[in-house]
Amino acid sequence: MQSLVTQEFAIRFGQRPTFIVRAPGRVNLIGEHTDYNDGFVLPMAIDRAMWIALRPRDDRHVVLHSLDFPEVGGFSLHEISHGRAWDEYLRGMAWGLQEASYTLNGWEGVLGSDIPVGAGLSSSAALEMVTAMAFSAVGGWEFIPDIMAKIGQKAENEWVGANTGIMDQMISASGQVDHALLIDCRDLSTRHIPLPTKATVVILDTTTRHTHTDSGYNERREQCEAAARFFGVSHLRDVALKEFKDRSANLDELIRRRARHIISENERVLKAAQALSKGDAVEMGKLMNESHTSMRDDFEITNAELNIMVQAAQAQPGCFGARMTGGGFGGCAVALVHEDAVGAFVENVHASYAETTGLDPKIYLCKATNGAEVVHRN
Ligand code: ADP
Ligand code: MG
């Protein structure tokens, strides 16, 4: 991808880029829908990323060509208006940075990505973070991961209008090679957690997609808020599993199941971080399996294809565990697989899923990479 954006830059601008920046997509290993409940998540930055090759401009315009979309992205920093194309995330990021009193300079360049769009690997957060990194490189100011993540979330919530938590931007901004990132979504404190050396993270894309008109995500948020009100806390993070068991008898049955997922999932994330810190892939896998069951039965955010995929994965020898990942209602599952078994795993899961669903799944073997960075400067 680096060479693709460099070549395209040379064709369009007749020289080598001044900067090349990248920001990765992510996969969440465990901790789903816990972020907006002020809880814990454990994502990793993957070796699929957004790349921008760019050079500064003398004026305050941003112009960006995407290798994947025909419309040229761009806007004036003097007055950022809403567009209708893929560059909404850039506009939102520029708006958010200026709202936060950053002084922005213009630039132009080429964007390339190998993060599949809308698959739940967070191409949108990667686009926000790579945009922030481009502005930081051109402006000469420091890219501070948590601050950039917060501005990215604000851009996504308030500018683009997608109601999402902070996880995606945090991991895209601050991932570390060979590590997952335990994030406390309350205070944004983080801990890098080493991944098991003999296990491979496999992303299993069902190729089914949630739609942006899905009300499921917002409905889950409202149900979690209702549960928090019942317990008299601001967020479900503040309810321990024991307290939940003691006090939830009078809670509406549906809300009770929703809350049980969040509260048990928070515990699983902390146990997962512990397991990984000890190099215990078996325990990690068990927690992933339990997480899937909780999302399927209590939180009800899986679809038939995700369940079929996860079942196929869990049935393979050498699979430590598997679960759906991301917002749900479609998208990807993630599995942790012994490195010696990965070849057969991919082949068998592919065949089994294709046979049952008639769909052609996409399967990616992933390595944990660094978060947003400048990879080249002239
Ligand atoms: P995801 O699950 O991948 O984050 P979203 O719907 O949140 O899905 O974000 C996808 C959006 O990100 C696209 O609609 C587009 O605006 C932008 N995007 C993703 N990939 C590219 C790309 N290669 N070039 C330009 N814009 C992109
Ligand atoms: Mg997104």
CSV table of C-alpha atoms and ligand atoms in Angstrom, one decimal:
chain,number,residue,atom,x,y,z
A,1,MET,CA,0.0,0.0,0.0
A,2,GLN,CA,2.9,2.4,0.8
A,3,SER,CA,4.3,1.9,-2.7
A,4,LEU,CA,0.8,2.2,-4.3
A,5,VAL,CA,0.2,5.6,-2.7
A,6,THR,CA,3.7,6.8,-3.5
A,7,GLN,CA,3.4,5.8,-7.1
A,8,GLU,CA,0.0,7.5,-7.5
A,9,PHE,CA,1.3,10.6,-5.8
A,10,ALA,CA,4.2,10.7,-8.3
A,11,ILE,CA,1.7,10.4,-11.2
A,12,ARG,CA,-0.6,13.2,-9.8
A,13,PHE,CA,2.0,15.6,-8.4
A,14,GLY,CA,5.2,14.8,-10.4
A,15,GLN,CA,7.4,14.4,-7.3
A,16,ARG,CA,7.9,12.3,-4.2
A,17,PRO,CA,5.6,12.9,-1.3
A,18,THR,CA,6.9,15.0,1.6
A,19,PHE,CA,5.2,12.7,4.2
A,20,ILE,CA,3.6,9.3,4.2
A,21,VAL,CA,1.4,8.6,7.1
A,22,ARG,CA,-0.6,5.6,8.1
A,23,ALA,CA,-3.3,4.6,10.6
A,24,PRO,CA,-4.5,1.0,11.1
A,25,GLY,CA,-7.9,-0.6,11.2
A,26,ARG,CA,-8.6,-2.8,14.2
A,27,VAL,CA,-10.2,-5.9,15.5
A,28,ASN,CA,-11.7,-6.1,19.0
A,29,LEU,CA,-10.6,-9.4,20.7
A,30,ILE,CA,-13.1,-9.1,23.5
A,31,GLY,CA,-15.4,-6.4,25.1
A,32,GLU,CA,-18.3,-5.6,22.9
A,33,HIS,CA,-20.7,-2.7,23.5
A,34,THR,CA,-18.8,-2.1,26.7
A,35,ASP,CA,-17.2,1.1,25.5
A,36,TYR,CA,-20.3,3.4,25.8
A,37,ASN,CA,-21.0,1.8,29.2
A,38,ASP,CA,-17.7,3.2,30.5
A,39,GLY,CA,-16.3,-0.3,30.6
A,40,PHE,CA,-13.3,-2.2,29.2
A,41,VAL,CA,-12.3,-3.3,25.7
A,42,LEU,CA,-9.3,-5.2,24.3
A,43,PRO,CA,-8.8,-4.4,20.6
A,44,MET,CA,-5.6,-4.7,18.5
A,45,ALA,CA,-4.4,-2.6,15.6
A,46,ILE,CA,-4.2,-4.8,12.5
A,47,ASP,CA,-1.8,-4.9,9.5
A,48,ARG,CA,-4.5,-3.3,7.3
A,49,ALA,CA,-4.4,0.4,7.3
A,50,MET,CA,-5.2,3.8,5.7
A,51,TRP,CA,-2.2,5.4,4.0
A,52,ILE,CA,-1.8,9.0,2.8
A,53,ALA,CA,1.1,10.3,0.7
A,54,LEU,CA,1.0,14.1,0.9
A,55,ARG,CA,2.7,17.4,0.6
A,56,PRO,CA,1.9,20.7,2.2
A,57,ARG,CA,0.1,23.5,0.3
A,58,ASP,CA,0.6,27.2,0.6
A,59,ASP,CA,-3.0,27.9,1.0
A,60,ARG,CA,-5.5,26.5,3.5
A,61,HIS,CA,-7.1,23.9,1.2
A,62,VAL,CA,-7.1,20.1,1.6
A,63,VAL,CA,-7.2,18.0,-1.6
A,64,LEU,CA,-7.2,14.2,-1.4
A,65,HIS,CA,-7.5,11.6,-4.1
A,66,SER,CA,-8.7,8.1,-2.9
A,67,LEU,CA,-7.5,5.1,-4.9
A,68,ASP,CA,-10.9,3.6,-4.2
A,69,PHE,CA,-13.5,6.3,-4.7
A,70,PRO,CA,-13.8,8.4,-7.9
A,71,GLU,CA,-14.8,11.7,-6.2
A,72,VAL,CA,-11.9,14.0,-5.3
A,73,GLY,CA,-12.1,14.8,-1.6
A,74,GLY,CA,-11.3,18.3,-0.4
A,75,PHE,CA,-12.4,21.5,1.3
A,76,SER,CA,-11.3,24.9,2.6
A,77,LEU,CA,-10.1,25.1,6.1
A,78,HIS,CA,-11.5,28.6,6.3
A,79,GLU,CA,-15.0,27.4,6.1
A,80,ILE,CA,-15.6,23.7,6.4
A,81,SER,CA,-19.0,22.7,5.1
A,82,HIS,CA,-20.7,19.3,4.9
A,83,GLY,CA,-20.0,17.2,1.8
A,84,ARG,CA,-21.7,14.1,0.7
A,85,ALA,CA,-18.9,11.9,-0.2
A,86,TRP,CA,-16.3,9.7,1.6
A,87,ASP,CA,-14.4,12.8,2.7
A,88,GLU,CA,-17.0,13.6,5.4
A,89,TYR,CA,-14.6,12.0,7.9
A,90,LEU,CA,-11.8,14.3,6.9
A,91,ARG,CA,-14.0,17.3,7.1
A,92,GLY,CA,-15.2,16.2,10.5
A,93,MET,CA,-11.7,15.7,11.7
A,94,ALA,CA,-10.5,19.1,10.5
A,95,TRP,CA,-13.6,20.7,12.1
A,96,GLY,CA,-12.9,18.9,15.4
A,97,LEU,CA,-9.2,19.9,15.4
A,98,GLN,CA,-10.1,23.5,14.7
A,99,GLU,CA,-12.8,23.4,17.4
A,100,ALA,CA,-10.0,22.2,19.8
A,101,SER,CA,-7.9,25.2,18.8
A,102,TYR,CA,-5.4,23.4,16.6
A,103,THR,CA,-4.0,25.6,13.8
A,104,LEU,CA,-4.3,23.7,10.5
A,105,ASN,CA,-2.3,24.1,7.3
A,106,GLY,CA,-3.4,22.9,3.9
A,107,TRP,CA,-2.1,19.8,2.1
A,108,GLU,CA,-2.7,17.6,-0.8
A,109,GLY,CA,-2.2,13.9,-1.5
A,110,VAL,CA,-3.3,10.4,-2.2
A,111,LEU,CA,-5.2,8.0,0.1
A,112,GLY,CA,-5.0,4.2,-0.2
A,113,SER,CA,-6.4,1.6,2.1
A,114,ASP,CA,-6.6,-2.2,2.4
A,115,ILE,CA,-9.2,-2.1,5.2
A,116,PRO,CA,-12.5,-3.4,3.7
A,117,VAL,CA,-15.2,-0.7,4.0
A,118,GLY,CA,-18.1,-1.3,6.3
A,119,ALA,CA,-16.8,-4.7,7.5
A,120,GLY,CA,-16.5,-3.6,11.1
A,121,LEU,CA,-12.7,-3.2,10.9
A,122,SER,CA,-13.2,0.5,11.4
A,123,SER,CA,-12.0,2.1,8.2
A,124,SER,CA,-13.8,5.2,9.4
A,125,ALA,CA,-11.7,5.6,12.6
A,126,ALA,CA,-8.5,4.8,10.6
A,127,LEU,CA,-9.5,7.5,8.2
A,128,GLU,CA,-10.0,10.0,11.1
A,129,MET,CA,-6.6,9.1,12.7
A,130,VAL,CA,-4.7,9.1,9.4
A,131,THR,CA,-6.2,12.6,8.7
A,132,ALA,CA,-5.1,13.8,12.1
A,133,MET,CA,-1.6,12.4,11.5
A,134,ALA,CA,-1.5,14.2,8.1
A,135,PHE,CA,-2.4,17.5,9.8
A,136,SER,CA,0.1,16.9,12.6
A,137,ALA,CA,2.9,16.2,10.1
A,138,VAL,CA,2.2,19.3,8.0
A,139,GLY,CA,1.6,21.5,11.0
A,140,GLY,CA,4.5,20.3,13.0
A,141,TRP,CA,2.5,19.8,16.2
A,142,GLU,CA,2.5,16.7,18.3
A,143,PHE,CA,0.0,13.9,17.7
A,144,ILE,CA,-1.2,13.0,21.2
A,145,PRO,CA,-3.1,9.7,20.8
A,146,ASP,CA,-5.8,10.2,23.4
A,147,ILE,CA,-6.5,13.7,22.4
A,148,MET,CA,-6.7,12.8,18.7
A,149,ALA,CA,-8.9,9.8,19.5
A,150,LYS,CA,-11.4,12.0,21.4
A,151,ILE,CA,-11.5,14.5,18.6
A,152,GLY,CA,-12.0,11.6,16.1
A,153,GLN,CA,-14.9,10.3,18.2
A,154,LYS,CA,-16.4,13.8,18.3
A,155,ALA,CA,-16.1,14.1,14.5
A,156,GLU,CA,-17.8,10.7,14.0
A,157,ASN,CA,-20.6,11.5,16.5
A,158,GLU,CA,-21.2,15.2,15.8
A,159,TRP,CA,-20.1,15.8,12.3
A,160,VAL,CA,-20.8,12.5,10.6
A,161,GLY,CA,-23.6,11.6,12.9
A,162,ALA,CA,-22.6,8.0,13.8
A,163,ASN,CA,-23.2,7.2,17.4
A,164,THR,CA,-20.0,5.3,18.3
A,165,GLY,CA,-17.7,4.9,21.3
A,166,ILE,CA,-14.1,5.8,21.7
A,167,MET,CA,-12.5,2.4,21.2
A,168,ASP,CA,-11.8,2.5,17.5
A,169,GLN,CA,-10.0,5.8,17.5
A,170,MET,CA,-8.0,4.9,20.6
A,171,ILE,CA,-6.6,1.7,19.2
A,172,SER,CA,-6.0,3.2,15.7
A,173,ALA,CA,-4.1,6.0,17.4
A,174,SER,CA,-2.1,4.0,20.0
A,175,GLY,CA,-1.7,0.4,19.0
A,176,GLN,CA,1.6,-1.3,19.6
A,177,VAL,CA,3.2,-4.1,17.5
A,178,ASP,CA,2.6,-7.6,18.9
A,179,HIS,CA,0.2,-6.3,21.6
A,180,ALA,CA,-3.5,-5.8,22.2
A,181,LEU,CA,-4.6,-2.7,24.1
A,182,LEU,CA,-6.6,-2.9,27.2
A,183,ILE,CA,-8.6,0.4,27.3
A,184,ASP,CA,-10.6,1.6,30.3
A,185,CYS,CA,-13.2,3.6,28.5
A,186,ARG,CA,-14.0,5.7,31.6
A,187,ASP,CA,-10.6,7.5,32.0
A,188,LEU,CA,-9.0,6.3,28.8
A,189,SER,CA,-6.1,4.7,30.6
A,190,THR,CA,-4.5,2.0,28.6
A,191,ARG,CA,-2.2,-1.0,29.0
A,192,HIS,CA,-0.4,-2.8,26.2
A,193,ILE,CA,-1.0,-6.6,26.6
A,194,PRO,CA,1.3,-9.0,24.8
A,195,LEU,CA,-0.3,-11.5,22.4
A,196,PRO,CA,0.5,-15.2,22.6
A,197,THR,CA,3.5,-16.0,20.4
A,198,LYS,CA,2.2,-19.2,18.9
A,199,ALA,CA,-1.3,-18.1,18.2
A,200,THR,CA,-2.7,-16.3,15.2
A,201,VAL,CA,-5.6,-13.9,15.2
A,202,VAL,CA,-7.9,-14.7,12.3
A,203,ILE,CA,-10.7,-12.4,11.1
A,204,LEU,CA,-13.6,-14.1,9.5
A,205,ASP,CA,-15.8,-11.8,7.4
A,206,THR,CA,-19.3,-13.2,7.0
A,207,THR,CA,-19.8,-10.6,4.1
A,208,THR,CA,-23.1,-9.7,5.7
A,209,ARG,CA,-23.4,-6.1,6.7
A,210,HIS,CA,-25.3,-4.0,9.1
A,211,THR,CA,-27.0,-1.0,7.6
A,212,HIS,CA,-26.7,2.5,8.9
A,213,THR,CA,-30.4,2.6,9.2
A,214,ASP,CA,-30.3,-0.3,11.7
A,215,SER,CA,-31.8,0.9,14.9
A,216,GLY,CA,-30.2,-2.0,16.8
A,217,TYR,CA,-27.1,-0.1,18.0
A,218,ASN,CA,-29.0,2.9,19.4
A,219,GLU,CA,-31.6,0.6,20.9
A,220,ARG,CA,-28.9,-1.3,22.8
A,221,ARG,CA,-27.5,2.0,24.1
A,222,GLU,CA,-30.9,3.0,25.3
A,223,GLN,CA,-31.5,-0.3,27.0
A,224,CYS,CA,-28.1,-0.1,28.8
A,225,GLU,CA,-29.0,3.4,30.0
A,226,ALA,CA,-32.3,2.1,31.3
A,227,ALA,CA,-30.5,-0.6,33.2
A,228,ALA,CA,-28.0,1.9,34.6
A,229,ARG,CA,-30.9,4.0,35.9
A,230,PHE,CA,-32.4,1.0,37.5
A,231,PHE,CA,-29.2,0.4,39.4
A,232,GLY,CA,-28.8,4.0,40.2
A,233,VAL,CA,-25.5,4.4,38.5
A,234,SER,CA,-24.4,6.6,35.6
A,235,HIS,CA,-23.0,3.6,33.6
A,236,LEU,CA,-23.2,-0.2,33.9
A,237,ARG,CA,-19.5,-0.2,34.5
A,238,ASP,CA,-20.3,0.6,38.1
A,239,VAL,CA,-22.3,-2.6,38.6
A,240,ALA,CA,-20.4,-5.8,39.6
A,241,LEU,CA,-21.7,-9.2,38.7
A,242,LYS,CA,-22.5,-10.0,42.3
A,243,GLU,CA,-24.5,-6.9,42.7
A,244,PHE,CA,-26.3,-7.6,39.5
A,245,LYS,CA,-27.2,-11.1,40.7
A,246,ASP,CA,-28.4,-9.7,44.1
A,247,ARG,CA,-30.4,-6.8,42.8
A,248,SER,CA,-31.8,-7.6,39.3
A,249,ALA,CA,-34.8,-9.7,40.2
A,250,ASN,CA,-37.3,-6.8,39.5
A,251,LEU,CA,-35.6,-5.6,36.4
A,252,ASP,CA,-37.5,-6.0,33.1
A,253,GLU,CA,-36.5,-9.4,31.6
A,254,LEU,CA,-35.1,-8.0,28.3
A,255,ILE,CA,-33.2,-5.1,30.0
A,256,ARG,CA,-31.9,-7.6,32.5
A,257,ARG,CA,-30.4,-9.8,29.8
A,258,ARG,CA,-28.9,-6.7,28.1
A,259,ALA,CA,-27.3,-5.6,31.4
A,260,ARG,CA,-26.0,-9.1,32.1
A,261,HIS,CA,-24.1,-9.1,28.8
A,262,ILE,CA,-22.4,-5.8,29.6
A,263,ILE,CA,-21.6,-6.6,33.2
A,264,SER,CA,-20.3,-10.1,32.5
A,265,GLU,CA,-18.4,-8.9,29.4
A,266,ASN,CA,-16.5,-6.3,31.5
A,267,GLU,CA,-15.4,-9.1,33.8
A,268,ARG,CA,-14.4,-11.2,30.8
A,269,VAL,CA,-12.2,-8.4,29.3
A,270,LEU,CA,-10.3,-8.1,32.6
A,271,LYS,CA,-9.8,-11.9,32.8
A,272,ALA,CA,-8.8,-11.9,29.1
A,273,ALA,CA,-6.1,-9.3,29.7
A,274,GLN,CA,-4.8,-11.4,32.7
A,275,ALA,CA,-4.8,-14.6,30.6
A,276,LEU,CA,-2.9,-13.0,27.7
A,277,SER,CA,-0.4,-11.4,30.1
A,278,LYS,CA,0.4,-15.0,31.3
A,279,GLY,CA,0.5,-16.2,27.7
A,280,ASP,CA,-2.6,-18.4,28.3
A,281,ALA,CA,-4.2,-18.7,24.9
A,282,VAL,CA,-6.5,-21.6,26.1
A,283,GLU,CA,-8.1,-19.4,28.8
A,284,MET,CA,-8.3,-16.5,26.3
A,285,GLY,CA,-10.2,-18.7,23.9
A,286,LYS,CA,-12.6,-19.9,26.5
A,287,LEU,CA,-13.5,-16.3,27.3
A,288,MET,CA,-14.0,-15.5,23.7
A,289,ASN,CA,-16.4,-18.4,23.3
A,290,GLU,CA,-18.3,-17.2,26.4
A,291,SER,CA,-18.4,-13.7,25.0
A,292,HIS,CA,-20.0,-15.0,21.8
A,293,THR,CA,-22.7,-16.9,23.7
A,294,SER,CA,-23.5,-13.8,25.7
A,295,MET,CA,-23.8,-11.6,22.6
A,296,ARG,CA,-26.0,-14.2,20.9
A,297,ASP,CA,-28.4,-15.0,23.7
A,298,ASP,CA,-28.4,-12.0,26.1
A,299,PHE,CA,-27.4,-9.0,23.9
A,300,GLU,CA,-28.8,-10.4,20.7
A,301,ILE,CA,-26.5,-8.6,18.3
A,302,THR,CA,-25.4,-11.6,16.2
A,303,ASN,CA,-27.1,-12.7,13.0
A,304,ALA,CA,-27.4,-16.2,11.6
A,305,GLU,CA,-24.3,-15.9,9.5
A,306,LEU,CA,-22.1,-14.8,12.5
A,307,ASN,CA,-23.4,-17.7,14.5
A,308,ILE,CA,-22.7,-20.2,11.7
A,309,MET,CA,-19.2,-18.7,11.2
A,310,VAL,CA,-18.3,-18.9,14.9
A,311,GLN,CA,-19.6,-22.4,15.3
A,312,ALA,CA,-17.6,-23.5,12.3
A,313,ALA,CA,-14.5,-21.9,13.8
A,314,GLN,CA,-15.0,-23.3,17.3
A,315,ALA,CA,-15.3,-26.8,15.8
A,316,GLN,CA,-11.8,-26.7,14.3
A,317,PRO,CA,-8.8,-28.4,16.0
A,318,GLY,CA,-6.3,-25.8,17.2
A,319,CYS,CA,-9.0,-23.1,17.6
A,320,PHE,CA,-8.6,-21.6,21.1
A,321,GLY,CA,-11.9,-19.7,20.7
A,322,ALA,CA,-14.0,-17.5,18.4
A,323,ARG,CA,-16.6,-14.8,18.7
A,324,MET,CA,-18.3,-12.2,16.7
A,325,THR,CA,-16.6,-8.8,16.8
A,326,GLY,CA,-17.6,-5.2,16.2
A,327,GLY,CA,-21.0,-3.6,16.5
A,328,GLY,CA,-22.9,-6.8,15.4
A,329,PHE,CA,-25.8,-7.4,13.1
A,330,GLY,CA,-23.4,-8.6,10.4
A,331,GLY,CA,-19.7,-8.1,9.7
A,332,CYS,CA,-16.8,-10.2,11.2
A,333,ALA,CA,-16.0,-12.8,13.7
A,334,VAL,CA,-12.5,-13.2,15.2
A,335,ALA,CA,-10.8,-16.4,16.2
A,336,LEU,CA,-7.6,-17.2,18.0
A,337,VAL,CA,-5.9,-20.2,16.4
A,338,HIS,CA,-2.8,-22.2,17.1
A,339,GLU,CA,-0.2,-21.2,14.4
A,340,ASP,CA,0.4,-24.8,13.4
A,341,ALA,CA,-3.4,-25.3,12.7
A,342,VAL,CA,-4.0,-22.0,10.8
A,343,GLY,CA,-3.8,-23.5,7.3
A,344,ALA,CA,-6.3,-26.2,7.8
A,345,PHE,CA,-8.5,-23.8,9.9
A,346,VAL,CA,-8.8,-21.3,7.1
A,347,GLU,CA,-9.6,-24.0,4.5
A,348,ASN,CA,-12.2,-25.8,6.7
A,349,VAL,CA,-14.0,-22.8,8.0
A,350,HIS,CA,-14.2,-21.4,4.5
A,351,ALA,CA,-15.7,-24.6,3.1
A,352,SER,CA,-18.1,-25.1,6.0
A,353,TYR,CA,-19.4,-21.5,6.0
A,354,ALA,CA,-19.7,-21.4,2.2
A,355,GLU,CA,-21.6,-24.7,2.2
A,356,THR,CA,-24.1,-23.7,4.9
A,357,THR,CA,-24.7,-20.1,3.8
A,358,GLY,CA,-24.0,-20.1,0.0
A,359,LEU,CA,-21.8,-17.0,0.8
A,360,ASP,CA,-18.1,-16.6,0.0
A,361,PRO,CA,-16.4,-15.5,3.3
A,362,LYS,CA,-13.3,-13.4,3.4
A,363,ILE,CA,-10.6,-14.6,5.8
A,364,TYR,CA,-7.7,-12.5,7.0
A,365,LEU,CA,-4.7,-13.6,9.1
A,366,CYS,CA,-3.7,-10.6,11.2
A,367,LYS,CA,-0.7,-9.3,13.0
A,368,ALA,CA,-0.9,-6.6,15.7
A,369,THR,CA,0.8,-3.4,14.4
A,370,ASN,CA,1.6,0.0,15.7
A,371,GLY,CA,-1.0,2.8,15.8
A,372,ALA,CA,-1.0,5.9,13.6
A,373,GLU,CA,2.5,7.0,12.6
A,374,VAL,CA,4.6,9.0,10.1
A,375,VAL,CA,6.3,6.3,8.1
A,376,HIS,CA,8.3,8.6,5.8
A,377,ARG,CA,9.3,12.2,5.8
A,378,ASN,CA,11.4,14.0,3.2
B,1,ADP,P1,-16.3,0.8,8.9
B,1,ADP,O1,-16.9,-0.4,9.6
B,1,ADP,O2,-15.3,0.3,7.9
B,1,ADP,O3,-15.7,1.8,9.8
B,1,ADP,P2,-18.0,2.9,8.2
B,1,ADP,O4,-19.3,2.9,7.5
B,1,ADP,O5,-18.0,3.4,9.7
B,1,ADP,O6,-17.4,1.4,8.1
B,1,ADP,O7,-17.0,3.8,7.5
B,1,ADP,C1,-16.8,3.6,6.1
B,1,ADP,C2,-16.5,5.0,5.4
B,1,ADP,O8,-15.1,5.3,5.5
B,1,ADP,C3,-16.8,5.0,4.0
B,1,ADP,O9,-18.2,5.2,3.7
B,1,ADP,C4,-15.9,6.1,3.5
B,1,ADP,O10,-16.5,7.4,3.7
B,1,ADP,C5,-14.7,6.0,4.4
B,1,ADP,N1,-13.7,5.1,3.7
B,1,ADP,C6,-13.4,3.9,4.0
B,1,ADP,N2,-12.4,3.4,3.1
B,1,ADP,C7,-12.1,4.4,2.3
B,1,ADP,C8,-11.2,4.6,1.2
B,1,ADP,N3,-10.4,3.5,0.8
B,1,ADP,N4,-11.2,5.8,0.6
B,1,ADP,C9,-12.0,6.8,1.0
B,1,ADP,N5,-12.8,6.7,2.0
B,1,ADP,C10,-12.9,5.5,2.7
B,2,MG,MG,-16.8,2.9,11.3
